[in-house]
Amino acid sequence: MMRIDVISAVPDSLVSPLNTSILKRAQERELVELVVHNLRDYAYDKHKQIDDKPFGGGPGMLLKPEPFFECIEECLSERNYDFILFPSPGGEIYNQRMANRFSLAKNILILAGHYKGVDDRVRERYATNEISIGNYVLTGGEIAAWVIIDSVVRLIPGVLNDSESALNDSLMDGEIIEAPYYTRPADYKGMKVPEVLLSGHDKKIKEWKEEKSKNLTDKWKKINNLE
Ligand code: 6GU
């Protein structure tokens, strides 16, 4: 079974995200084990302080190195990690190819920073991959951790049912956008489902989906300045 550990200063923020819907079901099916560690449990001074002012000045607080080092060393004493991920706006932009690679791992550790960041010695000593989930700024690494976990866990065999299958996803390899989907009613407030989908003509439906997919993929490449 794959195991993913997350270290966070705000572990509560990940409780609902990791225990809802498909991630919840994946854990119940024992296809993945998700464990969130509370950074504060590894602060051994009497005030359990996990943050401090940055050397050299500047606004905000930094997460101190010691609690991270203590927690990471405890994790490492129990298992080896294929990847130790450090979510950061300065990292490599996350994509499906990376999700595919991470989904083959046995153990992953995610170091989720918060506030203004983490003392850089944590990243320097332990991170194998620094990852950004896009060109915008979040308050912390927890949402990025959720994004990474969600995108990785759904690729584990048995997590998705046939109807949810990852095999013909949009973006399976980062290149193809699927045709749109519709369900009943066939006419909603005058907005009609494309006639061909109601026709029962399998070959024509397949051709329509391929054509739509091609057009949407071209449009997607244009609006995202690809190719
Ligand atoms: Cl991984 N962290 C933060 N704080 N902001 C981000 C990000 C990560 N990826 C994009 N923006």
Tab-separated table of C-alpha atoms and ligand atoms in Angstrom:
chain	number	residue	atom	x	y	z
A	1	MET	CA	0.000	0.000	0.000
A	2	MET	CA	1.269	3.470	-0.834
A	3	ARG	CA	1.803	5.782	2.126
A	4	ILE	CA	1.919	9.570	2.028
A	5	ASP	CA	3.036	11.551	5.085
A	6	VAL	CA	2.498	15.301	5.361
A	7	ILE	CA	4.128	17.566	7.929
A	8	SER	CA	2.096	20.711	8.618
A	9	ALA	CA	1.773	23.540	11.137
A	10	VAL	CA	-1.988	23.526	10.457
A	11	PRO	CA	-2.818	19.813	10.188
A	12	ASP	CA	-6.542	20.449	10.769
A	13	SER	CA	-6.702	22.179	7.388
A	14	LEU	CA	-6.058	18.817	5.711
A	15	VAL	CA	-8.474	16.650	7.715
A	16	SER	CA	-11.611	17.217	5.605
A	17	PRO	CA	-9.810	17.395	2.242
A	18	LEU	CA	-8.086	14.051	2.789
A	19	ASN	CA	-11.134	12.302	4.273
A	20	THR	CA	-13.797	13.113	1.700
A	21	SER	CA	-14.999	11.435	-1.491
A	22	ILE	CA	-12.469	9.418	-3.482
A	23	LEU	CA	-9.521	10.009	-1.124
A	24	LYS	CA	-11.658	8.737	1.761
A	25	ARG	CA	-12.729	5.682	-0.243
A	26	ALA	CA	-9.127	4.964	-1.294
A	27	GLN	CA	-8.077	4.843	2.365
A	28	GLU	CA	-11.051	2.661	3.329
A	29	ARG	CA	-10.085	0.258	0.518
A	30	GLU	CA	-6.534	0.242	1.966
A	31	LEU	CA	-5.061	1.432	-1.330
A	32	VAL	CA	-3.285	4.365	0.332
A	33	GLU	CA	-2.438	5.477	3.862
A	34	LEU	CA	-2.480	9.250	4.433
A	35	VAL	CA	-0.861	10.528	7.636
A	36	VAL	CA	-0.679	14.183	8.704
A	37	HIS	CA	1.889	15.112	11.349
A	38	ASN	CA	1.408	18.194	13.520
A	39	LEU	CA	4.615	20.239	13.444
A	40	ARG	CA	3.857	21.584	16.928
A	41	ASP	CA	4.161	18.071	18.381
A	42	TYR	CA	7.864	18.297	17.505
A	43	ALA	CA	8.550	21.629	19.228
A	44	TYR	CA	10.382	20.598	22.382
A	45	ASP	CA	10.968	23.991	24.013
A	46	LYS	CA	8.650	24.945	26.856
A	47	HIS	CA	6.540	27.333	24.751
A	48	LYS	CA	6.243	24.821	21.880
A	49	GLN	CA	7.309	27.581	19.543
A	50	ILE	CA	7.387	26.626	15.864
A	51	ASP	CA	8.022	30.024	14.263
A	52	ASP	CA	10.475	32.885	14.707
A	53	LYS	CA	11.568	36.172	13.112
A	54	PRO	CA	13.685	36.006	9.943
A	55	PHE	CA	17.391	36.883	10.237
A	56	GLY	CA	18.150	39.981	8.204
A	57	GLY	CA	14.711	41.416	8.882
A	58	GLY	CA	11.600	41.512	6.776
A	59	PRO	CA	7.928	41.006	7.527
A	60	GLY	CA	6.307	37.855	8.819
A	61	MET	CA	7.524	34.790	10.657
A	62	LEU	CA	9.374	31.677	9.502
A	63	LEU	CA	8.869	28.109	10.589
A	64	LYS	CA	11.895	27.098	12.671
A	65	PRO	CA	14.157	24.275	11.476
A	66	GLU	CA	14.205	22.129	14.639
A	67	PRO	CA	10.583	20.856	14.653
A	68	PHE	CA	10.845	19.955	10.937
A	69	PHE	CA	14.166	18.173	11.436
A	70	GLU	CA	12.800	16.248	14.447
A	71	CYS	CA	9.603	15.205	12.661
A	72	ILE	CA	11.359	14.319	9.394
A	73	GLU	CA	13.993	12.253	11.235
A	74	GLU	CA	11.221	10.350	13.039
A	75	CYS	CA	9.529	9.654	9.681
A	76	LEU	CA	12.858	8.561	8.137
A	77	SER	CA	13.549	6.222	11.067
A	78	GLU	CA	10.367	4.328	10.187
A	79	ARG	CA	10.559	4.157	6.380
A	80	ASN	CA	12.481	5.282	3.331
A	81	TYR	CA	10.853	7.851	1.070
A	82	ASP	CA	10.976	7.736	-2.725
A	83	PHE	CA	10.216	11.476	-2.787
A	84	ILE	CA	10.388	14.242	-0.196
A	85	LEU	CA	8.358	17.064	-1.683
A	86	PHE	CA	8.700	20.708	-0.742
A	87	PRO	CA	5.740	22.766	-2.020
A	88	SER	CA	6.899	26.278	-2.853
A	89	PRO	CA	5.935	28.998	-5.341
A	90	GLY	CA	9.586	28.863	-6.478
A	91	GLY	CA	9.422	25.183	-7.418
A	92	GLU	CA	9.010	23.234	-10.649
A	93	ILE	CA	5.485	23.798	-12.027
A	94	TYR	CA	3.453	20.677	-11.260
A	95	ASN	CA	1.973	18.670	-14.134
A	96	GLN	CA	0.430	15.306	-15.011
A	97	ARG	CA	3.776	13.769	-15.905
A	98	MET	CA	5.008	14.446	-12.342
A	99	ALA	CA	1.778	13.020	-10.897
A	100	ASN	CA	2.291	9.860	-12.989
A	101	ARG	CA	5.852	9.500	-11.677
A	102	PHE	CA	4.865	10.056	-8.031
A	103	SER	CA	2.005	7.545	-8.355
A	104	LEU	CA	4.576	4.759	-8.786
A	105	ALA	CA	6.180	5.519	-5.401
A	106	LYS	CA	5.833	3.433	-2.240
A	107	ASN	CA	6.340	6.277	0.252
A	108	ILE	CA	6.119	10.058	-0.190
A	109	LEU	CA	6.760	12.760	2.407
A	110	ILE	CA	5.402	16.283	1.866
A	111	LEU	CA	6.835	19.199	3.854
A	112	ALA	CA	4.054	21.791	3.922
A	113	GLY	CA	5.324	25.202	4.987
A	114	HIS	CA	3.059	27.984	6.214
A	115	TYR	CA	3.177	31.647	7.155
A	116	LYS	CA	5.998	33.353	5.226
A	117	GLY	CA	7.866	30.122	4.702
A	118	VAL	CA	10.271	27.671	6.217
A	119	ASP	CA	13.896	28.065	7.301
A	120	ASP	CA	15.684	27.135	4.080
A	121	ARG	CA	17.901	24.545	5.742
A	122	VAL	CA	14.871	22.203	5.853
A	123	ARG	CA	14.530	22.266	2.056
A	124	GLU	CA	18.289	22.117	1.579
A	125	ARG	CA	18.768	19.039	3.788
A	126	TYR	CA	15.719	16.975	2.890
A	127	ALA	CA	13.762	18.016	-0.215
A	128	THR	CA	14.124	15.814	-3.304
A	129	ASN	CA	11.639	17.885	-5.346
A	130	GLU	CA	10.488	21.500	-4.955
A	131	ILE	CA	7.028	21.905	-6.469
A	132	SER	CA	4.808	24.862	-7.343
A	133	ILE	CA	1.187	24.183	-8.311
A	134	GLY	CA	0.989	27.325	-10.462
A	135	ASN	CA	2.031	30.934	-10.877
A	136	TYR	CA	0.130	32.544	-8.013
A	137	VAL	CA	0.734	32.756	-4.262
A	138	LEU	CA	-1.003	30.674	-1.586
A	139	THR	CA	-0.860	31.153	2.187
A	140	GLY	CA	0.837	27.809	2.645
A	141	GLY	CA	1.820	24.439	1.230
A	142	GLU	CA	-1.242	22.555	2.517
A	143	ILE	CA	-3.442	23.230	-0.514
A	144	ALA	CA	-0.552	22.248	-2.758
A	145	ALA	CA	-0.167	19.053	-0.695
A	146	TRP	CA	-3.878	18.318	-1.245
A	147	VAL	CA	-3.523	18.928	-4.990
A	148	ILE	CA	-0.517	16.621	-5.224
A	149	ILE	CA	-2.124	13.897	-3.087
A	150	ASP	CA	-5.404	14.008	-5.014
A	151	SER	CA	-3.721	13.846	-8.415
A	152	VAL	CA	-1.423	10.993	-7.314
A	153	VAL	CA	-3.917	8.840	-5.392
A	154	ARG	CA	-6.471	8.758	-8.229
A	155	LEU	CA	-3.799	7.073	-10.399
A	156	ILE	CA	-3.299	4.163	-7.968
A	157	PRO	CA	-4.879	1.026	-9.494
A	158	GLY	CA	-8.250	0.294	-7.871
A	159	VAL	CA	-8.858	3.834	-6.592
A	160	LEU	CA	-11.139	4.847	-9.456
A	161	ASN	CA	-14.052	2.727	-10.661
A	162	ASP	CA	-14.311	1.963	-14.382
A	163	SER	CA	-16.714	4.856	-14.851
A	164	GLU	CA	-14.204	7.252	-13.263
A	165	SER	CA	-11.284	5.710	-15.117
A	166	ALA	CA	-8.087	7.718	-15.399
A	167	LEU	CA	-7.201	5.939	-18.651
A	168	ASN	CA	-8.955	8.376	-20.980
A	169	ASP	CA	-8.576	11.526	-18.919
A	170	SER	CA	-8.220	14.967	-20.289
A	171	LEU	CA	-4.501	15.651	-19.869
A	172	MET	CA	-3.550	11.974	-19.530
A	173	ASP	CA	-0.196	13.006	-20.916
A	174	GLY	CA	-0.769	16.730	-20.784
A	175	GLU	CA	-1.851	16.937	-24.407
A	176	ILE	CA	-5.520	16.127	-24.935
A	177	ILE	CA	-8.710	17.810	-23.741
A	178	GLU	CA	-11.815	15.608	-23.839
A	179	ALA	CA	-15.124	16.377	-25.510
A	180	PRO	CA	-17.830	17.819	-23.200
A	181	TYR	CA	-20.323	15.544	-21.415
A	182	TYR	CA	-24.083	15.897	-20.967
A	183	THR	CA	-26.778	14.077	-19.002
A	184	ARG	CA	-30.566	14.422	-18.810
A	185	PRO	CA	-32.602	16.499	-19.491
A	186	ALA	CA	-31.822	16.571	-23.242
A	187	ASP	CA	-33.394	20.047	-23.397
A	188	TYR	CA	-32.822	22.305	-20.407
A	189	LYS	CA	-34.266	25.832	-20.664
A	190	GLY	CA	-33.897	25.524	-24.419
A	191	MET	CA	-30.237	24.504	-24.178
A	192	LYS	CA	-30.131	21.304	-26.198
A	193	VAL	CA	-27.687	18.420	-25.902
A	194	PRO	CA	-25.935	17.865	-29.273
A	195	GLU	CA	-28.269	15.747	-31.425
A	196	VAL	CA	-25.592	13.197	-32.343
A	197	LEU	CA	-25.270	12.071	-28.692
A	198	LEU	CA	-28.982	11.115	-28.687
A	199	SER	CA	-28.728	9.279	-32.011
A	200	GLY	CA	-27.449	5.936	-30.725
A	201	HIS	CA	-25.072	5.909	-33.700
A	202	ASP	CA	-21.812	4.739	-32.084
A	203	LYS	CA	-19.524	5.532	-35.014
A	204	LYS	CA	-20.914	9.044	-35.460
A	205	ILE	CA	-20.688	9.684	-31.704
A	206	LYS	CA	-17.055	8.575	-31.701
A	207	GLU	CA	-16.277	10.850	-34.652
A	208	TRP	CA	-18.073	13.781	-32.950
A	209	LYS	CA	-16.074	13.263	-29.731
A	210	GLU	CA	-12.781	13.108	-31.635
A	211	GLU	CA	-13.606	16.274	-33.559
A	212	LYS	CA	-14.680	18.149	-30.388
A	213	SER	CA	-11.625	16.931	-28.539
A	214	LYS	CA	-9.313	18.105	-31.313
A	215	ASN	CA	-10.947	21.552	-31.444
A	216	LEU	CA	-10.886	21.977	-27.653
A	217	THR	CA	-7.251	20.870	-27.527
A	218	ASP	CA	-6.271	23.418	-30.209
A	219	LYS	CA	-8.193	26.158	-28.364
A	220	TRP	CA	-6.600	25.123	-25.051
A	221	LYS	CA	-3.118	25.309	-26.558
A	222	LYS	CA	-3.860	28.764	-27.952
A	223	ILE	CA	-5.197	30.275	-24.717
A	224	ASN	CA	-2.285	28.777	-22.767
A	225	ASN	CA	0.386	29.818	-25.283
A	226	LEU	CA	1.484	26.224	-25.941
A	227	GLU	CA	3.185	25.133	-29.188
B	1	6GU	CL1	3.445	24.978	-3.408
B	1	6GU	N1	2.993	27.191	-2.049
B	1	6GU	C1	2.579	28.456	-1.953
B	1	6GU	N2	2.639	29.055	-0.763
B	1	6GU	N3	2.121	29.152	-2.969
B	1	6GU	C2	2.072	28.530	-4.139
B	1	6GU	C3	2.480	27.209	-4.325
B	1	6GU	C4	2.937	26.560	-3.243
B	1	6GU	N4	2.307	26.877	-5.615
B	1	6GU	C5	1.808	27.957	-6.192
B	1	6GU	N5	1.678	28.951	-5.325
